[in-house]
mmCIF file of C-alpha atoms in Angstrom:
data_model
loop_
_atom_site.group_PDB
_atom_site.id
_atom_site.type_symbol
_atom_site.label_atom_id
_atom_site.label_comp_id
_atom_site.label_asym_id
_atom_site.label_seq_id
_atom_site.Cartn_x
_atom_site.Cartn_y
_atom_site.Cartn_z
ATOM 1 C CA UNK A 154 1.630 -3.701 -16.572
ATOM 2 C CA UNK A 155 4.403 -2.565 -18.755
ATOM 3 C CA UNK A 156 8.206 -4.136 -18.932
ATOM 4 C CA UNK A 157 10.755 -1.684 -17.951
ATOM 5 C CA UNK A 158 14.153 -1.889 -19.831
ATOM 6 C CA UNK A 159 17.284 -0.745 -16.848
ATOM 7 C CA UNK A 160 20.568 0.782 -17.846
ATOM 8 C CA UNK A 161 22.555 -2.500 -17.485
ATOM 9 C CA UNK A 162 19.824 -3.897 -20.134
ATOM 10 C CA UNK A 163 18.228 -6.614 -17.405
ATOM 11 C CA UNK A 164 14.463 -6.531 -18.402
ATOM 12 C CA UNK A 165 12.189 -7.040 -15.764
ATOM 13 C CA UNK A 166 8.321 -7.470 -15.648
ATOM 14 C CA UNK A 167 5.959 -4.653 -13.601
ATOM 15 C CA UNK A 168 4.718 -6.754 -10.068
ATOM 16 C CA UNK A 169 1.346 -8.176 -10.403
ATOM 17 C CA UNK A 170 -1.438 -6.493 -8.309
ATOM 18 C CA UNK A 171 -1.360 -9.747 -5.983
ATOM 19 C CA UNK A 172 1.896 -8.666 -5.219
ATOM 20 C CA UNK A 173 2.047 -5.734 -4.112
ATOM 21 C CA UNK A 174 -1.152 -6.801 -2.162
ATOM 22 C CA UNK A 175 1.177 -9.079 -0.345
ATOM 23 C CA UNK A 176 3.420 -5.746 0.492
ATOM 24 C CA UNK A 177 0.703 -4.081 1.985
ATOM 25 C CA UNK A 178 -0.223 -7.023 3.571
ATOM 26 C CA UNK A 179 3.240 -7.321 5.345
ATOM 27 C CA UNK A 180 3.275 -3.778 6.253
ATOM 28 C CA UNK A 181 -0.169 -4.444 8.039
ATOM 29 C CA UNK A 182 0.533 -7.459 10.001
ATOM 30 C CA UNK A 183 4.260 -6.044 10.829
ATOM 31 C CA UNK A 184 2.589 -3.107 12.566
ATOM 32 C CA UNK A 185 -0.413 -4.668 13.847
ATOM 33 C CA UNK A 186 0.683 -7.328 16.027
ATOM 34 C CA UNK A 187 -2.270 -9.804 17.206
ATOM 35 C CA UNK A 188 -5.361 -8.917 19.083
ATOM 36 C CA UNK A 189 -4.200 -5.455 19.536
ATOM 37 C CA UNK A 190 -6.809 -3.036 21.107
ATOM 38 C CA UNK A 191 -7.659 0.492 19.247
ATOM 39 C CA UNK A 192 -5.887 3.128 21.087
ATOM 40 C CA UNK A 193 -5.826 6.464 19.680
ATOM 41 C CA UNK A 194 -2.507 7.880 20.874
ATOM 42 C CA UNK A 195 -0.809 4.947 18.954
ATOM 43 C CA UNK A 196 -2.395 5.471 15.349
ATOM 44 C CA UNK A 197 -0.376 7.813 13.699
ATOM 45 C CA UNK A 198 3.243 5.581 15.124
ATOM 46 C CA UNK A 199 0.996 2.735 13.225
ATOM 47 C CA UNK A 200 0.477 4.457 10.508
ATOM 48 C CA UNK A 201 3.925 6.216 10.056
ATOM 49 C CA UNK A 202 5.167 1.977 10.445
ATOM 50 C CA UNK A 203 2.442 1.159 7.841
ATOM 51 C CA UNK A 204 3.407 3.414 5.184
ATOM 52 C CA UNK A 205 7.334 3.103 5.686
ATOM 53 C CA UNK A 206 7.145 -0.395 5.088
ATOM 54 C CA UNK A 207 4.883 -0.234 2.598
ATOM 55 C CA UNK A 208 6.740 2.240 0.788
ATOM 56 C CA UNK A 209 10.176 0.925 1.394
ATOM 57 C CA UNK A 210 8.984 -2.920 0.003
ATOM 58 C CA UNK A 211 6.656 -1.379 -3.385
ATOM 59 C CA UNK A 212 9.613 1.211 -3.986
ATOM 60 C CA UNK A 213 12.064 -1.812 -4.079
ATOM 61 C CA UNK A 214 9.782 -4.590 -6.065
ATOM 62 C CA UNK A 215 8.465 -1.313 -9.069
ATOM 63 C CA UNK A 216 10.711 -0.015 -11.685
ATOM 64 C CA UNK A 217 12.694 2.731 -11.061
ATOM 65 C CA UNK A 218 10.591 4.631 -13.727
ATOM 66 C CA UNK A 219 7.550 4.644 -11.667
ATOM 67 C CA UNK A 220 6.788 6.468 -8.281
ATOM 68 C CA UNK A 221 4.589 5.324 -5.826
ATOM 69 C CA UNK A 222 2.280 6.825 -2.811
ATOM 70 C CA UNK A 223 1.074 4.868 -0.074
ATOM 71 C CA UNK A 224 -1.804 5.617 1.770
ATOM 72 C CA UNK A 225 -2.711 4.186 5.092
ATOM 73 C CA UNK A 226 -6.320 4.936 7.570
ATOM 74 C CA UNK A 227 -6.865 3.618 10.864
ATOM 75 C CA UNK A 228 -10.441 3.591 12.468
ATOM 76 C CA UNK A 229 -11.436 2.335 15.309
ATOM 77 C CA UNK A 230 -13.596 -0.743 14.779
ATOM 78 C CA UNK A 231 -17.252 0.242 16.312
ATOM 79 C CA UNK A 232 -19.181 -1.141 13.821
ATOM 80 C CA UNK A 233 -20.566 1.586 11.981
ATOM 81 C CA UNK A 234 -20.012 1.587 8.573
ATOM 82 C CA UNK A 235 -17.330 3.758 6.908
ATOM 83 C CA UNK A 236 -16.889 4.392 2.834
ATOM 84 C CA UNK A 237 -13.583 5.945 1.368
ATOM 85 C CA UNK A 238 -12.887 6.967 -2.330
ATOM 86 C CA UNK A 239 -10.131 8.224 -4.483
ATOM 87 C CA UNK A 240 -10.199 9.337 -7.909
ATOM 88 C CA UNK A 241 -7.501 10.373 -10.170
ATOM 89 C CA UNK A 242 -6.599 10.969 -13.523
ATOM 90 C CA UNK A 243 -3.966 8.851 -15.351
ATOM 91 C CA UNK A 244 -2.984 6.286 -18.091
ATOM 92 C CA UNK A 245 -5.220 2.999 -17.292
ATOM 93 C CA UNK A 246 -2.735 0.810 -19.344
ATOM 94 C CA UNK A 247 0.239 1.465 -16.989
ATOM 95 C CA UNK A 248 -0.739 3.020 -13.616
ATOM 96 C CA UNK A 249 -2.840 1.065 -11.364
ATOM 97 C CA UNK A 250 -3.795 0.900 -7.221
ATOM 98 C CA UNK A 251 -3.649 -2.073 -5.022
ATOM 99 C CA UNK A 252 -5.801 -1.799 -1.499
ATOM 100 C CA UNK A 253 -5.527 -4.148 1.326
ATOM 101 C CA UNK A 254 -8.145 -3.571 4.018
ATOM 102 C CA UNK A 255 -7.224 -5.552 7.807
ATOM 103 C CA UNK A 256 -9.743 -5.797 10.386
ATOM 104 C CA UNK A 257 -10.303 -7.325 14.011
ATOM 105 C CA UNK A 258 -12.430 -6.654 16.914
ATOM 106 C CA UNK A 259 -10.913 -3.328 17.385
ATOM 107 C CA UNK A 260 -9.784 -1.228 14.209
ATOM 108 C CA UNK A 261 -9.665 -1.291 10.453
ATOM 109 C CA UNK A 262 -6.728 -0.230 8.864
ATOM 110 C CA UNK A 263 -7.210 0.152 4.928
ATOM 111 C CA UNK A 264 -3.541 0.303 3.086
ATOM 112 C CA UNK A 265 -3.645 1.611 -0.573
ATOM 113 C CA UNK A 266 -0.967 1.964 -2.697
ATOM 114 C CA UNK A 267 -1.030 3.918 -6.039
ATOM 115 C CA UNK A 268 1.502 2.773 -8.699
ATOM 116 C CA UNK A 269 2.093 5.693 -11.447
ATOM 117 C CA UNK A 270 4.368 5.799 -14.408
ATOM 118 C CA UNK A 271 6.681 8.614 -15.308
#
């Protein structure tokens, strides 16, 4: 990742991908609080918590010359299989994405976070 250069002149390095992991992490276990059971009325409140946090922690850790979408998905955990995919077009050397996929007994919540520059 790229070091941005601020008004004030203070230099500061681009968060490793392990980092923001840890923010979407956070977001995750704020929201999901134990052995909580899959109920459908309560997954877009989830969510909504999810991606605010998620948002509000990447937003504050990134440069101010990059924006940032969050993306969060909540299934319930049946065991059937499930397969997502993205694709977009940008600059490999500066934007990136960071996932971070949760899972217990009854959902999976998959958190993604897509860094780009401007």
């Amino acid at each position: 990742m790229s070091t941005e250069h601020y008004q004030s002149g203070e230099t500061r390095m681009m968060p490793s991908p392990d980092e923001i992991k840890k923010y979407l992490k956070s977001a995750v276990e704020m929201a999901v609080t134990g052995g909580e059971e899959y109920l459908h009325s309560k997954v877009p409140e989830l969510q909504k918590n999810i991606n605010d946090y998620a948002l509000k922690k990447v937003s504050a850790a990134i440069p101010p010359t990059y924006k940032v979408v969050v993306t969060c998905m909540i299934v319930q955990n049946t065991g059937s299989g499930i397969h997502t995919a993205s694709t977009v077009r940008w600059q490999p050397d500066q934007d990136t994405t960071v996932s971070y996929v949760f899972h217990n007994d009854a959902m999976v919540v998959d958190v993604n976070a897509f860094l780009i520059s401007t």
